[in-house]
Structure formats: structure tokens, C-alpha cells
Coordinates of C-alpha atoms in Angstrom, one line a residue:
M1 CA -4.6 110.4 14.4
Y2 CA -0.8 109.1 15.2
I3 CA 0.0 106.5 17.6
E4 CA 3.5 106.3 19.1
A5 CA 4.9 103.2 21.6
I6 CA 7.3 104.4 23.9
H7 CA 10.2 101.8 25.3
T8 CA 11.2 102.0 28.5
E9 CA 13.7 100.2 30.9
L10 CA 12.5 97.3 32.9
I11 CA 9.9 98.7 35.6
E12 CA 10.5 97.5 38.9
R13 CA 7.8 97.3 41.6
D14 CA 6.7 100.5 43.2
Q15 CA 8.5 102.6 40.7
S16 CA 6.9 105.6 39.8
L17 CA 6.0 105.6 36.4
F18 CA 5.5 109.2 35.7
R19 CA 9.1 109.4 36.5
V20 CA 9.7 106.5 34.0
L21 CA 7.5 108.3 31.6
Q22 CA 9.1 111.7 31.9
D23 CA 12.7 109.9 31.3
N24 CA 11.6 108.3 28.0
L25 CA 9.8 110.8 26.5
S26 CA 11.6 112.5 23.1
T27 CA 9.5 115.6 23.7
P28 CA 7.4 117.0 25.9
L29 CA 3.3 115.9 25.8
K30 CA 1.4 118.3 24.1
E31 CA -2.4 118.8 23.6
R32 CA -5.1 116.6 22.4
T33 CA -2.8 113.3 23.4
I34 CA -4.1 110.5 25.1
V35 CA -1.6 108.6 27.7
C36 CA -2.1 104.6 27.4
V37 CA -0.4 103.0 30.1
T38 CA -0.6 99.0 30.2
S39 CA -2.5 97.6 33.5
K40 CA 0.7 95.5 34.3
V41 CA 2.8 98.6 35.2
V42 CA 0.1 100.1 36.8
A43 CA -0.4 97.1 39.0
L44 CA 3.9 97.3 39.9
E45 CA 4.0 101.1 40.8
Q46 CA 1.0 99.8 43.3
G47 CA 3.1 97.1 44.5
R48 CA 0.7 94.3 43.6
L49 CA 3.4 91.9 42.8
A50 CA 2.6 88.2 45.2
R51 CA 5.2 85.8 45.6
L52 CA 3.7 82.6 44.9
V53 CA 5.6 80.4 47.4
E54 CA 4.8 83.0 50.2
I55 CA 0.8 82.7 49.5
T56 CA -1.1 79.5 51.9
P57 CA -3.6 78.1 49.9
S58 CA -6.8 77.3 51.1
A59 CA -8.7 74.1 51.2
Q60 CA -10.4 74.4 47.9
A61 CA -7.4 75.5 46.3
Q62 CA -5.4 73.1 47.2
E63 CA -8.0 70.9 45.6
I64 CA -7.9 72.0 42.3
Q65 CA -6.5 69.8 39.6
E66 CA -3.6 71.1 37.2
L67 CA -4.8 73.4 34.3
R68 CA -3.8 72.1 30.9
F69 CA -3.1 75.7 29.7
S70 CA -1.5 76.9 32.7
E71 CA 2.2 74.4 33.1
D72 CA 3.9 77.6 34.2
S73 CA 2.1 78.4 37.1
E74 CA 3.7 76.7 39.7
P75 CA 2.7 76.4 42.5
K76 CA -0.4 76.0 41.2
A77 CA -2.5 75.8 44.2
E78 CA -1.0 78.8 45.4
F79 CA -2.0 80.6 41.8
A80 CA -5.5 79.0 42.5
E81 CA -5.5 80.5 46.1
L82 CA -4.7 84.1 44.8
V83 CA -7.7 83.4 41.8
L84 CA -10.1 83.1 45.0
R85 CA -8.8 85.9 46.7
E86 CA -8.9 88.6 43.9
A87 CA -12.0 87.5 41.7
D88 CA -15.2 89.4 42.2
R89 CA -16.9 86.3 40.6
V90 CA -15.7 82.9 39.3
F91 CA -17.8 81.0 36.6
V92 CA -16.2 77.3 36.3
D93 CA -15.9 74.8 38.8
M94 CA -12.4 75.5 40.2
N95 CA -12.4 71.7 41.2
E96 CA -12.2 71.0 37.3
P97 CA -9.5 70.7 34.8
G98 CA -9.9 73.3 32.0
Y99 CA -7.8 76.2 30.1
V100 CA -7.8 79.1 32.8
F101 CA -10.3 80.4 34.9
L102 CA -13.1 82.5 34.1
T103 CA -13.5 85.2 36.1
L104 CA -15.7 88.4 36.8
K105 CA -13.0 91.4 38.3
D106 CA -13.9 95.2 38.3
N107 CA -17.3 94.7 36.0
V108 CA -14.8 92.8 33.3
L109 CA -15.0 89.4 32.1
V110 CA -11.4 88.5 32.4
A111 CA -9.1 85.2 32.8
N112 CA -7.6 84.2 36.5
A113 CA -8.9 87.8 37.8
G114 CA -6.5 89.5 35.7
I115 CA -3.4 88.0 37.5
D116 CA -0.4 87.5 35.0
L117 CA 2.5 85.3 35.3
S118 CA 4.1 86.8 32.1
N119 CA 6.8 89.3 32.0
V120 CA 7.2 89.4 35.6
P121 CA 10.1 87.3 37.0
S122 CA 9.8 83.3 37.9
G123 CA 7.7 82.3 41.0
Y124 CA 5.8 85.4 40.9
A125 CA 2.6 86.8 40.0
V126 CA 1.4 90.5 38.9
L127 CA -2.0 91.2 40.1
W128 CA -5.1 93.6 38.7
P129 CA -4.2 97.2 39.4
D130 CA -5.9 98.5 42.2
D131 CA -9.0 101.0 41.4
P132 CA -7.5 101.6 37.9
W133 CA -10.2 104.3 37.4
T134 CA -9.1 106.5 40.3
W135 CA -5.6 105.9 39.3
A136 CA -6.1 107.1 36.0
R137 CA -7.3 110.5 37.1
D138 CA -5.0 110.8 39.8
F139 CA -2.2 110.0 36.9
R140 CA -3.8 112.3 34.1
E141 CA -3.9 115.4 37.0
K142 CA 0.2 115.1 37.6
L143 CA 0.4 115.1 33.2
R144 CA -2.0 118.1 33.3
V145 CA -0.4 120.4 36.1
H146 CA 3.7 119.3 34.9
Y147 CA 3.0 119.8 31.2
N148 CA 0.4 122.9 31.5
L149 CA -2.1 121.2 29.5
Q150 CA -5.9 121.1 29.3
D151 CA -7.0 118.2 26.5
V152 CA -5.2 115.5 28.0
G153 CA -6.7 111.9 28.6
V154 CA -5.2 108.8 30.5
L155 CA -6.2 104.9 29.4
V156 CA -5.1 102.1 31.4
T157 CA -5.4 98.8 29.1
D158 CA -5.5 95.2 29.5
S159 CA -5.7 92.6 27.3
H160 CA -8.6 90.5 26.5
V161 CA -10.4 87.8 24.5
K162 CA -13.6 87.7 22.8
P163 CA -16.0 84.4 22.6
L164 CA -14.9 82.2 19.7
R165 CA -12.5 84.3 18.8
R166 CA -8.6 83.3 18.4
G167 CA -6.0 85.9 19.6
V168 CA -6.3 89.0 22.1
T169 CA -7.3 92.7 22.1
G170 CA -7.0 95.6 23.9
V171 CA -9.8 96.4 26.7
A172 CA -9.9 100.0 28.8
I173 CA -10.1 99.6 32.3
G174 CA -9.8 102.9 33.2
Y175 CA -9.6 105.9 31.8
S176 CA -9.5 110.1 32.7
G177 CA -9.5 113.0 30.8
F178 CA -12.6 112.3 27.6
V179 CA -15.7 110.5 26.7
G180 CA -15.3 107.1 26.7
I181 CA -18.6 105.8 25.1
R182 CA -20.2 108.0 22.5
S183 CA -23.8 107.6 21.4
E184 CA -25.1 107.3 18.1
I185 CA -28.5 106.8 19.0
G186 CA -31.1 108.7 16.8
H187 CA -28.1 109.2 14.3
L188 CA -29.3 108.6 10.8
D189 CA -27.5 105.9 9.0
I190 CA -27.0 106.1 5.5
F191 CA -30.7 105.6 4.3
G192 CA -31.7 107.8 6.8
K193 CA -33.1 105.4 9.3
P194 CA -32.6 106.2 13.2
L195 CA -30.1 104.3 15.1
K196 CA -31.9 102.9 17.8
F197 CA -28.9 101.3 20.2
T198 CA -25.7 102.2 18.8
E199 CA -23.1 103.2 20.8
I200 CA -19.4 103.6 20.4
A201 CA -16.6 102.0 22.5
V202 CA -14.5 105.0 22.2
A203 CA -12.1 103.9 24.8
D204 CA -12.0 100.2 24.4
S205 CA -11.4 100.7 20.8
L206 CA -8.4 103.3 21.5
A207 CA -7.0 100.6 24.3
A208 CA -7.3 98.0 21.1
V209 CA -4.7 100.1 18.8
A210 CA -2.8 100.8 22.2
V211 CA -2.2 97.5 23.1
F212 CA -1.9 96.1 19.4
M213 CA 1.3 98.9 18.9
M214 CA 2.7 97.9 22.6
G215 CA 3.0 94.3 22.2
E216 CA 2.8 91.5 24.4
S217 CA 6.2 90.0 24.8
A218 CA 9.6 91.4 25.0
E219 CA 9.0 94.8 23.7
Q220 CA 9.3 97.1 27.1
T221 CA 6.9 99.7 26.0
P222 CA 4.3 99.7 28.3
F223 CA 3.1 103.6 27.4
A224 CA 1.5 104.6 23.9
L225 CA 0.9 107.9 23.1
I226 CA -2.2 108.5 21.1
K227 CA -1.8 112.0 19.6
D228 CA -4.8 114.1 18.1
P229 CA -7.5 111.4 18.3
P230 CA -10.8 111.9 17.2
V231 CA -12.5 112.2 20.8
T232 CA -14.1 114.9 23.4
F233 CA -11.8 115.7 25.7
T234 CA -13.5 116.4 29.4
E235 CA -12.9 117.3 32.8
A236 CA -15.7 115.2 33.8
L237 CA -15.4 111.4 35.6
P238 CA -16.4 108.7 33.9
T239 CA -19.0 106.5 36.0
P240 CA -19.8 103.1 35.7
A241 CA -23.1 103.5 34.5
E242 CA -21.5 105.0 31.2
N243 CA -19.2 101.9 30.9
Y244 CA -21.2 99.0 32.1
F245 CA -24.9 97.9 32.3
A246 CA -26.6 94.8 34.2
P247 CA -25.8 91.2 32.7
K248 CA -29.8 90.6 31.6
F249 CA -29.0 93.5 29.3
D250 CA -25.9 92.1 27.7
L251 CA -25.7 90.2 24.1
Y252 CA -24.3 87.0 25.8
A253 CA -26.9 87.3 28.6
P254 CA -28.5 83.5 27.2
L255 CA -25.2 82.0 27.8
Y256 CA -25.2 83.1 31.5
T257 CA -26.4 81.4 34.3
E258 CA -29.8 82.5 35.9
H259 CA -28.2 83.8 38.9
F260 CA -25.5 85.8 37.2
R261 CA -28.2 87.0 34.5
T262 CA -30.6 88.7 37.4
S263 CA -27.6 90.1 39.1
E264 CA -27.0 93.9 39.1

């Protein structure tokens, strides 16, 4: 397996990522390649860029106290309003000071509903992509047709944090063209004992490596090519049931509120 980050020009709102990728590939895509795309540029292509001064804060957003770790999020009430609008669920008291807003967005626990203030012009916020699963499917189809490929995948990545661990790692928020979860249940370990629970998060593992290669600051490498990865390519579309389960089955379920733990 070989991974290559792709440097591009600064990507603007509504710009075609397919064209950007075409223009910056040194050679045409080949079979058994997964194209990784950072979620931020997917959102930019979709026009998911908000100018904070144009956001009218609700009464709840206006009451929120300043966030200790969000000094760059001026004006704060407008940023909080975006979080309230975009999050599927907010897990912290929005009127209490804290580092960030812990939220649920598209079945992913993420800070600030995935809204980001970095690598966008001052005074703007880039939102979480709209339906990254469908975007990955459509982008893959463009690649498949244009380059006449069969075994090609697309992986939309974002950064997230793990409980009690410092630093960010990559996570898959949408993918197409390959099997993203591989079950090891029933396989034997080195002592011949059958595994009962183990499933390999293939897409998340690849996303972690891709995000590491693409970087987090001024690299301008929003794409990464994973060549000849040890995955099963497929035309089957992934489903939420393959990637998520109800909170009550989660390892961290004891930390959740009763209301969230019993939700589906």
C-alpha cells in the first residue's frame, strides 16, 4: 500500500473538486486506488460556507458565554447559532463556559457540529458537508467513468478526537467503492480461539492515515491517493447499519445520559 498526498491551489467556494483533482494529478488514476478527500473542500464545493455577520443569533445563542478555546470565533453568538442549527444533538449546557460544544452530527460525535473556522477567510465558517455518503458515491462514479476504472473508491475524511487522548486523528464520514467494515467474528486467534466481537474499521483506519498525510494547517493537500490498499472493492453501497449502532451498544454507553443511551 502506498499513500500520496496531492497538493492543489487554494480551493474556493463552489469550485469543482473533480476538475481540481484532474488538474493536479501527475498521472491518470489507476485500478485499486482510493481517493481520499478532506471534508472541508467537499463542503466548499457544496457552497457550505457561512459568513458569520450574516447569521442572526437566536435568544439562546445570544446568552451563551464565551468559550475559552474559541477566541477566534468572533462573533461568538453567531458561531453558537450555527452550531445550534447544524447539530443533530448538543451534549453540553450551551450556557456554560467550556472548551467546545460536543455534538452529534450524522451519527458522529464531533466538536461544534463539524463547523470549522480554520483554513477559511476570517469572519467565515465552513460547515459539515451535506450528505457525504451520497457525495462519495457520485464522485466515485465520475472517476470510474472518466478514467475507465472498476476498482476505485472514494473516502471523505474529517478530524476528530478520542476520549482521554490528546491530538486529532482521521475518521471516515462517507465512502464508496470498497468494504468499510470487515468482520473478524468467528476467525481464530493465534491460540485457536474464535473471535466473538472484533470488527475492523477499514474506512476509519484508512482515513487516519490519509489525514496524517494531508495535514491540518497550510499544506494545501486536500486529496490523498491510497494505492493498492488491502481492501475489498465493491459496487455495493454502504448503509448506516453497516457503520453505526445504537448508543446502548457502544463501549462508552455508561458515560451517556439515559435519554441518549436508550435512543436508536
